[in-house]
CSV table of C-alpha atoms in Angstrom, one decimal:
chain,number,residue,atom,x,y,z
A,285,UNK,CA,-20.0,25.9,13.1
A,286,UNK,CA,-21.1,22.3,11.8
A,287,UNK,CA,-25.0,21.5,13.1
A,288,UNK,CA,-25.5,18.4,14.8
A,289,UNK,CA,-28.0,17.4,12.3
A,290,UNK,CA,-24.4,17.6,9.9
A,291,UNK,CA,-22.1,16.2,12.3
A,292,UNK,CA,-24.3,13.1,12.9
A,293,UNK,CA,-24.7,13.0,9.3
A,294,UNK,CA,-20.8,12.7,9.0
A,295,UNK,CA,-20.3,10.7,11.8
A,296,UNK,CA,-22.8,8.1,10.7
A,297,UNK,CA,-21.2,7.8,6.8
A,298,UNK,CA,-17.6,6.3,8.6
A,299,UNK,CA,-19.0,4.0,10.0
A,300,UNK,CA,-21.6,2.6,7.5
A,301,UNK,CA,-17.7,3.0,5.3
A,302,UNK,CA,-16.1,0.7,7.8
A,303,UNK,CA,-19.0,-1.7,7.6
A,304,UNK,CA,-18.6,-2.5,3.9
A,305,UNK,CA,-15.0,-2.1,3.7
A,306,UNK,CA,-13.7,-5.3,1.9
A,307,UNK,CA,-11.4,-7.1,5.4
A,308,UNK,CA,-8.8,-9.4,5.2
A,309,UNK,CA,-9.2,-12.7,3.3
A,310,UNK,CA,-12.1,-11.5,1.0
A,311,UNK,CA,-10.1,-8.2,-0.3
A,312,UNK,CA,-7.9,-10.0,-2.8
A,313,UNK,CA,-6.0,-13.5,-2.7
A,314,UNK,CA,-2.2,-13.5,-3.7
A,315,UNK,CA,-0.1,-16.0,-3.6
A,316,UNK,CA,1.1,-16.3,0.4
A,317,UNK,CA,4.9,-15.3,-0.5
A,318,UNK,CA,3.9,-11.9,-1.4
A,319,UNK,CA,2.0,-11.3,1.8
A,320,UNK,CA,4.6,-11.1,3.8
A,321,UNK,CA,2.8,-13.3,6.7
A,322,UNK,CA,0.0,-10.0,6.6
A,323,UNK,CA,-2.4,-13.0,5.7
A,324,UNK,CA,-5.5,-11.5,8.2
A,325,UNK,CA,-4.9,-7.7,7.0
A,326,UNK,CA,-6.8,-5.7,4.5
A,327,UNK,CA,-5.1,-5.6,0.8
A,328,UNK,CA,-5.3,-1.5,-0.3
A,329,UNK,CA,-2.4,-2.3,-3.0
A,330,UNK,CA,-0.1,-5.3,-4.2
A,331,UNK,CA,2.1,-3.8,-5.9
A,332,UNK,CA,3.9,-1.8,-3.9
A,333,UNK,CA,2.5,-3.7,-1.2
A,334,UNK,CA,-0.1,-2.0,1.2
A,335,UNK,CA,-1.9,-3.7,4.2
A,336,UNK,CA,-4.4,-2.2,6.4
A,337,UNK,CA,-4.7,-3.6,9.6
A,338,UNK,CA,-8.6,-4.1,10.9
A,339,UNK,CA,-9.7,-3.2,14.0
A,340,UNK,CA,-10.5,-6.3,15.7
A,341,UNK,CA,-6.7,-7.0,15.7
A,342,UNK,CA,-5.6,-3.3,17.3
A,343,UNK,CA,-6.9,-4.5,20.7
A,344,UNK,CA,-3.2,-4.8,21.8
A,345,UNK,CA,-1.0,-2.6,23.4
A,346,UNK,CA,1.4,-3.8,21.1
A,347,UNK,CA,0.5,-4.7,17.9
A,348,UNK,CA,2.1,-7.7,16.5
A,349,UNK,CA,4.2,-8.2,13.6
A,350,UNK,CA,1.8,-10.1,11.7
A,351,UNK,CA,-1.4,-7.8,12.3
A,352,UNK,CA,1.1,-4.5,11.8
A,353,UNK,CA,0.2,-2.7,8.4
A,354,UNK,CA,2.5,-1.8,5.3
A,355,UNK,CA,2.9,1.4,3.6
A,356,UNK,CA,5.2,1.0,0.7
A,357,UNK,CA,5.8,3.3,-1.8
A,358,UNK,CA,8.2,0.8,-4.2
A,359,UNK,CA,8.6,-2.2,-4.6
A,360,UNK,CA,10.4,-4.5,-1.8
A,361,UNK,CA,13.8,-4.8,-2.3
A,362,UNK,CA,16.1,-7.7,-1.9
A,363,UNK,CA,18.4,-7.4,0.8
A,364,UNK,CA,21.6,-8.9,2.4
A,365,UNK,CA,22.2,-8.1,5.7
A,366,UNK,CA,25.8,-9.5,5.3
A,367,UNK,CA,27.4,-7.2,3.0
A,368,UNK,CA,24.6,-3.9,3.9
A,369,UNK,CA,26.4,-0.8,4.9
A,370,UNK,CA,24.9,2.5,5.7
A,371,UNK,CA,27.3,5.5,4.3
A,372,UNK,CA,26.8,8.8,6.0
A,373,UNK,CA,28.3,11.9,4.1
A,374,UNK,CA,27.6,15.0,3.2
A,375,UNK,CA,28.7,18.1,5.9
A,376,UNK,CA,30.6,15.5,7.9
A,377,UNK,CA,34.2,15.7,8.8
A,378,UNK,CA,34.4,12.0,8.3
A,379,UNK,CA,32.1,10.3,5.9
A,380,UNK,CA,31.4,7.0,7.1
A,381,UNK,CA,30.4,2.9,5.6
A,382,UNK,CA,29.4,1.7,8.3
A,383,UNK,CA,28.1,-2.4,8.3
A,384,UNK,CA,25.3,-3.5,10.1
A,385,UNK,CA,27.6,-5.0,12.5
A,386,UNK,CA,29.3,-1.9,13.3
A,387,UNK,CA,26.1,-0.7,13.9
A,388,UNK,CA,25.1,-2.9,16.3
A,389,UNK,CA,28.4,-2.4,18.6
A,390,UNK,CA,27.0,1.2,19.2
A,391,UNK,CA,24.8,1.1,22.5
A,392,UNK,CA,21.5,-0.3,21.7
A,393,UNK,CA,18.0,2.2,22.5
A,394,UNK,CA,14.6,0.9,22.4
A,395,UNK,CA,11.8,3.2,22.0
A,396,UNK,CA,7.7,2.2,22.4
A,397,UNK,CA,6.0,4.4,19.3
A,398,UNK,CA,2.9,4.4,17.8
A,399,UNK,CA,3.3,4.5,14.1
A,400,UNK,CA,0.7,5.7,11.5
A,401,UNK,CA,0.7,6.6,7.9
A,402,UNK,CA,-0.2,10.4,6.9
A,403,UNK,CA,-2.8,9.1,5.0
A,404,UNK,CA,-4.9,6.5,7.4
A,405,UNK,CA,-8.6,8.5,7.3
A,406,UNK,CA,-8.2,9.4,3.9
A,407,UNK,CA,-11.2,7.1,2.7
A,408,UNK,CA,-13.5,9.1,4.5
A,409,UNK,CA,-12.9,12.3,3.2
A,410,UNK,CA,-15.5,14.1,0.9
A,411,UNK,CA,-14.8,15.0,-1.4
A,412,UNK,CA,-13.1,12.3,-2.0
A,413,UNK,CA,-8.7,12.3,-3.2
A,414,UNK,CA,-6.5,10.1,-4.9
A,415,UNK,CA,-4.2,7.9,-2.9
A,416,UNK,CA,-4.5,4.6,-0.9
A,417,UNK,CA,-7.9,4.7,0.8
A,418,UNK,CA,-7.1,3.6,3.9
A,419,UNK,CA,-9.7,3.5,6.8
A,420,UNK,CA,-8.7,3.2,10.2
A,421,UNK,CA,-6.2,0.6,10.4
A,422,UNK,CA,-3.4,2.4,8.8
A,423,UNK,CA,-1.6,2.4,12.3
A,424,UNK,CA,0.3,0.4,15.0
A,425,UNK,CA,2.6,0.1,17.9
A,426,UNK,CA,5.9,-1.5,18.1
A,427,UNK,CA,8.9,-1.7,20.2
A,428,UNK,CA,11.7,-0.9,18.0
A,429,UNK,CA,15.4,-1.1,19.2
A,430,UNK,CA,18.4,0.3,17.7
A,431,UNK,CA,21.6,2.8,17.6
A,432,UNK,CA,20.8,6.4,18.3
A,433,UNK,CA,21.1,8.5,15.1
A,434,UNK,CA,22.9,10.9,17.3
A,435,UNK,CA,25.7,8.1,17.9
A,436,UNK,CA,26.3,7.4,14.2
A,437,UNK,CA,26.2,11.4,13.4
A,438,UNK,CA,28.7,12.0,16.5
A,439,UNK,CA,30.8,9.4,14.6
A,440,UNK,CA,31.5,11.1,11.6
A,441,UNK,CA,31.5,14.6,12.9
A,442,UNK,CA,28.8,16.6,12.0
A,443,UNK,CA,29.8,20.4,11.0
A,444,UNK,CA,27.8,23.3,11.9
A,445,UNK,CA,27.0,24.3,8.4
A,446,UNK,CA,24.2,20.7,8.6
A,447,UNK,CA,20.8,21.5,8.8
A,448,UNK,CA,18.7,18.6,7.5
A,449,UNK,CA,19.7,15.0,7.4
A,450,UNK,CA,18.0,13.5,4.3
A,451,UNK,CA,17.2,9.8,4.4
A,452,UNK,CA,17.9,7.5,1.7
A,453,UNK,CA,16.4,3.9,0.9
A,454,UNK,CA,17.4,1.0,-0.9
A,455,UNK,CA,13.8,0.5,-2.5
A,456,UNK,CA,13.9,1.6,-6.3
A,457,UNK,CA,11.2,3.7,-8.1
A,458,UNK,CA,8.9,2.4,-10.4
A,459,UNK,CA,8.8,3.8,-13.7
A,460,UNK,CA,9.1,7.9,-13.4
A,461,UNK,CA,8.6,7.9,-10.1
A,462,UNK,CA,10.8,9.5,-7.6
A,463,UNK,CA,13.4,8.2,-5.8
A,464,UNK,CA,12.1,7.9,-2.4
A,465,UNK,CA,14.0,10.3,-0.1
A,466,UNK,CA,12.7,12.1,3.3
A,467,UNK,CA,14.4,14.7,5.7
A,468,UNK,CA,14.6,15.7,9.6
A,469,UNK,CA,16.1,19.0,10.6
A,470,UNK,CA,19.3,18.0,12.6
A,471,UNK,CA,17.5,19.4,15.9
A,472,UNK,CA,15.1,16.1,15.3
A,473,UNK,CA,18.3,13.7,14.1
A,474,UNK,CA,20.0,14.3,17.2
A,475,UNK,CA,17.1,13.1,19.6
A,476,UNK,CA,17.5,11.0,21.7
A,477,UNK,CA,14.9,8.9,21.0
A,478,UNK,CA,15.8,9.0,17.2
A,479,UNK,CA,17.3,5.4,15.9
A,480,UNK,CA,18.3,3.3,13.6
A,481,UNK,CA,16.9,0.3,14.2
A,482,UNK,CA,17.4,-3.4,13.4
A,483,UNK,CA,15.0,-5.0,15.5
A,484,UNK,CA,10.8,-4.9,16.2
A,485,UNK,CA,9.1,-6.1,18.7
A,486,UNK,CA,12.2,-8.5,20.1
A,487,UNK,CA,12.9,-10.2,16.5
A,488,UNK,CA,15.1,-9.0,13.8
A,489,UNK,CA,12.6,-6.4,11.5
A,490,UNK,CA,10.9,-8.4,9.0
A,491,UNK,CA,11.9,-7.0,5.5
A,492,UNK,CA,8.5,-5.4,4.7
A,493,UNK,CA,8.8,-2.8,8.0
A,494,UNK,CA,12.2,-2.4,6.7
A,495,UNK,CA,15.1,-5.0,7.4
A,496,UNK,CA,17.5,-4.7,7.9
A,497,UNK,CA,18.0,-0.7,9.0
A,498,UNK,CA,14.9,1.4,9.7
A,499,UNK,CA,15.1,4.7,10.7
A,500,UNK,CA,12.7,5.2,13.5
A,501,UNK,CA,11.7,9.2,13.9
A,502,UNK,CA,8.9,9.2,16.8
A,503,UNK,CA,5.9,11.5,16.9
A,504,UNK,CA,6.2,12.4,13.5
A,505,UNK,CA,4.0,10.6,10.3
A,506,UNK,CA,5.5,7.4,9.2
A,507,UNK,CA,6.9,7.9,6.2
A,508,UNK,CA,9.6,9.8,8.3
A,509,UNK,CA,10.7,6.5,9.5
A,510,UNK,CA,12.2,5.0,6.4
A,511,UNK,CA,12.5,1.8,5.5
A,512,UNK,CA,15.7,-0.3,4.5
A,513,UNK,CA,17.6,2.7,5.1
A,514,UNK,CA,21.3,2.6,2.7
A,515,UNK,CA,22.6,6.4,3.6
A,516,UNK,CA,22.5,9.3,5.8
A,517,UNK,CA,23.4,12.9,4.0
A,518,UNK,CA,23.7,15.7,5.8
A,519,UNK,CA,22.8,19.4,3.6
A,520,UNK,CA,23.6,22.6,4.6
A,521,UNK,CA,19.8,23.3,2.9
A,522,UNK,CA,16.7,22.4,2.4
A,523,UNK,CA,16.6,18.9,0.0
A,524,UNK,CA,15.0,19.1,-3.4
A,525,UNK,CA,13.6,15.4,-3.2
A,526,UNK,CA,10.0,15.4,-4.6
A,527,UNK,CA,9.1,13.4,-1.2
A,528,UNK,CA,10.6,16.8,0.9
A,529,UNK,CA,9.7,20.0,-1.6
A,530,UNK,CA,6.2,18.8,-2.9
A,531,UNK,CA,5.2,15.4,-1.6
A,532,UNK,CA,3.8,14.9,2.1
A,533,UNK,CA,2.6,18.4,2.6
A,534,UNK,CA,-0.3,20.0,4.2
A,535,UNK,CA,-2.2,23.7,3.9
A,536,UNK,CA,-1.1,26.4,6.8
A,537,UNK,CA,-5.0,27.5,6.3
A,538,UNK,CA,-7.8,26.0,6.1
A,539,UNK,CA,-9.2,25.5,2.9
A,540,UNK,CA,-12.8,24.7,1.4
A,541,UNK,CA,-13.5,20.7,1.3
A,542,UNK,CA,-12.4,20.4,-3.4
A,543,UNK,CA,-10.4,24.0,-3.2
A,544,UNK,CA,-6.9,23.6,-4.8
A,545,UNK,CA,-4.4,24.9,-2.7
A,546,UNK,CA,-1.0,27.2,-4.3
A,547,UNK,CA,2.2,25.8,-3.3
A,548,UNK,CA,2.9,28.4,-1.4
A,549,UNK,CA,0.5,27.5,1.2
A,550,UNK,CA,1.4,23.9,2.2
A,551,UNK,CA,4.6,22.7,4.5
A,552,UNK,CA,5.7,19.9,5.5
A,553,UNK,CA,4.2,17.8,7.8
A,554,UNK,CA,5.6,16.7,11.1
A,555,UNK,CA,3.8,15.4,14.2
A,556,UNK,CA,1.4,13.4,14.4
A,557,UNK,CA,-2.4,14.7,15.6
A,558,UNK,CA,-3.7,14.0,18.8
A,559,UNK,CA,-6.5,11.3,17.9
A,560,UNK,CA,-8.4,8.0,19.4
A,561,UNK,CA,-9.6,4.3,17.9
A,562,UNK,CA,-12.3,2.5,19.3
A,563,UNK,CA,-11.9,-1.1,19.4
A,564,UNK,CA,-14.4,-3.0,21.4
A,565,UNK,CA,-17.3,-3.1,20.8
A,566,UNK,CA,-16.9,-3.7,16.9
A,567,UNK,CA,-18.7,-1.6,14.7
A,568,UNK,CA,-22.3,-2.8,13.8
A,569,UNK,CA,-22.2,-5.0,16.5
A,570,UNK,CA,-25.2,-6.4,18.0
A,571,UNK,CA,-25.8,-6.5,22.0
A,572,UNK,CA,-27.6,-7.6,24.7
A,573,UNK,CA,-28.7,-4.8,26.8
A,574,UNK,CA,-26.9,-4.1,30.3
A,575,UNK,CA,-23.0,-2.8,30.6
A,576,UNK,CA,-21.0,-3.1,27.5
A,577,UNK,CA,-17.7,-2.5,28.0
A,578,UNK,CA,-16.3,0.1,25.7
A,579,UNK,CA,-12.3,0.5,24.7
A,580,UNK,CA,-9.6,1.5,22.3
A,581,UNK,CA,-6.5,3.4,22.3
A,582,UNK,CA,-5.4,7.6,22.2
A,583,UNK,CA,-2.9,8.9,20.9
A,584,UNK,CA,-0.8,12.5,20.2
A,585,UNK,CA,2.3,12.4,18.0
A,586,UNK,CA,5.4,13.9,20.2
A,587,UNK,CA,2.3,15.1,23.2
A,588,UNK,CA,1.0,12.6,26.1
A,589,UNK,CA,-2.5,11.6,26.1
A,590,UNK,CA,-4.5,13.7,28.6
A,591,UNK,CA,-7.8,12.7,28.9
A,592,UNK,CA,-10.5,10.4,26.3
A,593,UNK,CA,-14.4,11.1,26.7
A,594,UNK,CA,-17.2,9.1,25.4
A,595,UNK,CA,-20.4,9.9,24.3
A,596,UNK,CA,-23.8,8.5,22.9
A,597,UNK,CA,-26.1,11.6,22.1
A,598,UNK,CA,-23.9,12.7,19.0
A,599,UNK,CA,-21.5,15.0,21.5
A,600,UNK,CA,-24.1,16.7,23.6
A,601,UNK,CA,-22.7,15.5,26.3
A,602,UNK,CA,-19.3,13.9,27.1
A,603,UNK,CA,-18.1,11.6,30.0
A,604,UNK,CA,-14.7,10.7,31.1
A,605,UNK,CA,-13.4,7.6,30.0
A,606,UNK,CA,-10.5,5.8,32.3
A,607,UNK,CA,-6.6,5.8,31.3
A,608,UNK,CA,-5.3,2.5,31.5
A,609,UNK,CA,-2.6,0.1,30.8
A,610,UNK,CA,1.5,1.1,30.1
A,611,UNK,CA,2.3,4.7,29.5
A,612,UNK,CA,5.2,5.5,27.2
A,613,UNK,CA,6.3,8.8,25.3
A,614,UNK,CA,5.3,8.4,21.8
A,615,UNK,CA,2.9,5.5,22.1
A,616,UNK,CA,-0.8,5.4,22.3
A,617,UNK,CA,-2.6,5.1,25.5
A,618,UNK,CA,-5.3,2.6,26.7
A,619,UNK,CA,-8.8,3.9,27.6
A,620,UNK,CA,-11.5,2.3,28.8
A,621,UNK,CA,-15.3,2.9,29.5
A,622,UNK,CA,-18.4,1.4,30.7
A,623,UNK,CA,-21.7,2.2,29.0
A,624,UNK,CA,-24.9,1.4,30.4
A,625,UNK,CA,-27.3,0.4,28.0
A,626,UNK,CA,-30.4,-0.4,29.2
A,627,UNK,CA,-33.0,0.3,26.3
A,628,UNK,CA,-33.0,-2.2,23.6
A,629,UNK,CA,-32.1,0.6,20.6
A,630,UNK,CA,-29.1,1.9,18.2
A,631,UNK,CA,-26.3,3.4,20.1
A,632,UNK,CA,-23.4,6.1,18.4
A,633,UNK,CA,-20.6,5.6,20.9
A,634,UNK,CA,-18.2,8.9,20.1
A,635,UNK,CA,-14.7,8.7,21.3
A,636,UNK,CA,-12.3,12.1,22.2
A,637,UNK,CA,-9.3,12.5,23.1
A,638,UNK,CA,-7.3,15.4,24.5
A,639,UNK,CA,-3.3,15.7,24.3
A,640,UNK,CA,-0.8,17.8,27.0
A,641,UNK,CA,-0.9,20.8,25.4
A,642,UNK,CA,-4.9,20.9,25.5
A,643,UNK,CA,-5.3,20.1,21.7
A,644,UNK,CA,-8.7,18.4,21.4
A,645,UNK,CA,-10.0,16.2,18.1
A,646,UNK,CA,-12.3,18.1,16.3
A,647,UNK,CA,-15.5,17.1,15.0
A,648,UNK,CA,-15.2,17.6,11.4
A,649,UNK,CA,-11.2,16.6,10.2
A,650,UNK,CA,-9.9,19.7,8.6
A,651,UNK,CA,-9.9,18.5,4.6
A,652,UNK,CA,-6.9,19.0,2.8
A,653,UNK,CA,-5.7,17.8,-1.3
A,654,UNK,CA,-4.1,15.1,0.0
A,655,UNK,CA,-5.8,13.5,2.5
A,656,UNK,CA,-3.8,13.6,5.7
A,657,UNK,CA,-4.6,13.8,9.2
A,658,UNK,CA,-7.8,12.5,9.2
A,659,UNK,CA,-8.1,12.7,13.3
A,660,UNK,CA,-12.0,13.6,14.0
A,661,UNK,CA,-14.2,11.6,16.6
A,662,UNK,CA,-14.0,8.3,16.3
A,663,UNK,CA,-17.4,6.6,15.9
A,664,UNK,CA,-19.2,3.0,16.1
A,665,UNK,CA,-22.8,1.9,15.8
A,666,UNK,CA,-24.2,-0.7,18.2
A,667,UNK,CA,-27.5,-2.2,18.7
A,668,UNK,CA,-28.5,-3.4,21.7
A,669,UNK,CA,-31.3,-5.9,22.1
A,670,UNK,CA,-33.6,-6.3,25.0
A,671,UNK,CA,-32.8,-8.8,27.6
């Protein structure tokens, strides 16, 4: 069992992180056509491009295009939307080319989900692990509307022998890298709330989330929800794709924080942990003392948000924090709190959140080779001056 002494310890080391984490403009300055209008986010890589999103602009229910991060693993492609087709084959009766118009006939589904990248946390792991150290602002919500994956499959027949649809992208590898290629079991394809999508957030999705077909797979880590997706092949098997059979995998044990971990012992990840984000008050903030109003967001993967607490004497003791705001399956849930804070002095505001199922953020993130999952306490330091 961690001390307090250790968890305080740990606690206290994200957030000095997040203080001296380079933000927006001062990261790096490219030229303004390879930002992609992500001007005010956090550069973590230009080439591909990554963006992190900071925390002062997650104060949204939904986020907004231009505040919404970017994982790429390539290079953005060039596009046509005019002549794009998506070709679905495989263990299909009736392979399929279909054209984004075609697409669009089917009936249109819009689904509210919280998307975040495997990997947002991984900067505050220790030891630390290669990859793009993202923080806290590798995450967002969107509204993204499109054709059911079930509709297109239904099209071209789908034979009992399919058990995985794999996902293919038009982006193309760099070097020896892989071609980027993901999977869902067909019991996922066929959800309902599975699409393809072709718009975000009421506007046509901007190429770097995607345009113009996205595969939108809710609940599950975001590199499920592929971007500028070209094809749709359905295998009777496992896929041997790097990104399926050794990339985005986790331990089914816990391991010691620097242990390597066989092959053997990792599968694939899937849903999302339940987890919160505290966005108001900023961290490092200065106050004056009296009620400070204390919010953020919750969320759980494919679970609901059951209850956030807050504390301020390093988890001794936990109060409730209100639910607030919309409520919809797959996207993260409003809470707010009001902390009095009478004495002029440093405060450690912990958030914790708690899904359907009863699945409560730990303390100390679970470490793992990779750095995924990162879903402990959320923390920010506050001081509060006398009146």
């Amino acid at each position: 069992m961690i001390s307090r002494r250790d968890l305080f310890s740990h606690l206290a080391m994200a957030a000095a992180t997040a203080r001296i984490a380079p933000t927006g403009l001062n990261a790096q300055t490219p030229g303004a056509a390879q930002r992609y209008g992500k001007e005010k986010l956090i550069v973590r890589s230009m080439r591909p491009p990554d963006f992190e999103t900071p925390v002062a602009l997650l104060d949204s229910f939904i986020t907004p295009i231009e505040h919404f991060y970017v994982r790429c693993h390539m290079p953005v492609p060039q596009v046509d939307a005019a002549s794009w087709t998506l070709k679905v084959g495989g263990e299909v009766d009736s392979p399929l080319s279909l054209s984004l118009d075609e697409i669009k006939k089917l009936p249109a589904h819009t689904i509210t989900m919280t998307l975040e990248c495997a990997g947002n946390g991984r900067a505050f792991f220790e030891p630390a692990m290669a990859g793009i150290q993202w923080e806290k602002g590798a995450v967002g919500t969107a509204r993204f509307t499109g054709a059911r994956m079930s509709d297109i499959l239904k099209k071209a027949g789908t034979r009992a022998s399919a058990l995985n649809v794999e996902m293919h992208a038009a982006d193309r590898p760099m070097g020896t890298q892989p071609a980027f290629v993901r999977q869902v079991p067909m019991t996922k394809a066929v959800h309902p709330d599975t699409i393809i999508a072709w718009d975000m957030n009421g506007q046509p999705i901007p190429l770097a989330h995607g345009a113009p077909l996205r595969a939108i797979v809710p609940g599950w880590e975001g590199a499920y929800s592929i971007k500028w997706l070209n094809a749709l092949n359905l295998i009777p098997r496992d896929s041997d794709s790097f990104w399926v059979a050794t990339g985005y995998r986790y331990p089914n044990r816990r391991v010691a924080p620097g242990a390597a971990v066989d092959a053997r012992d990792m599968e694939p990840l899937r849903g999302m942990p339940v987890k919160s984000l505290i966005t108001i008050p900023a961290n490092g903030a200065a106050l004056a003392a009296g009620k400070i109003n204390v919010g953020g967001f919750a969320w759980a993967g494919e679970n609901d948000i059951k209850a956030v607490d807050i504390s301020t004497d390093n988890g001794a003791t936990w109060q409730p924090a209100r639910l607030t705001g919309e409520q919809a399956r797959f996207a993260w849930r409003r809470f707010e709190y009001t902390l009095n804070a009478d004495k002029a002095q440093s405060y450690l505001i912990l958030s914790r959140a708690t899904d359907s199922l009863g699945n409560m953020q730990p303390a100390v993130s679970q470490w793992n080779p990779s750095g995924y999952l990162w879903n402990q306490y959320d923390s920010v330091r506050v001081e509060v001056k006398g009146a």
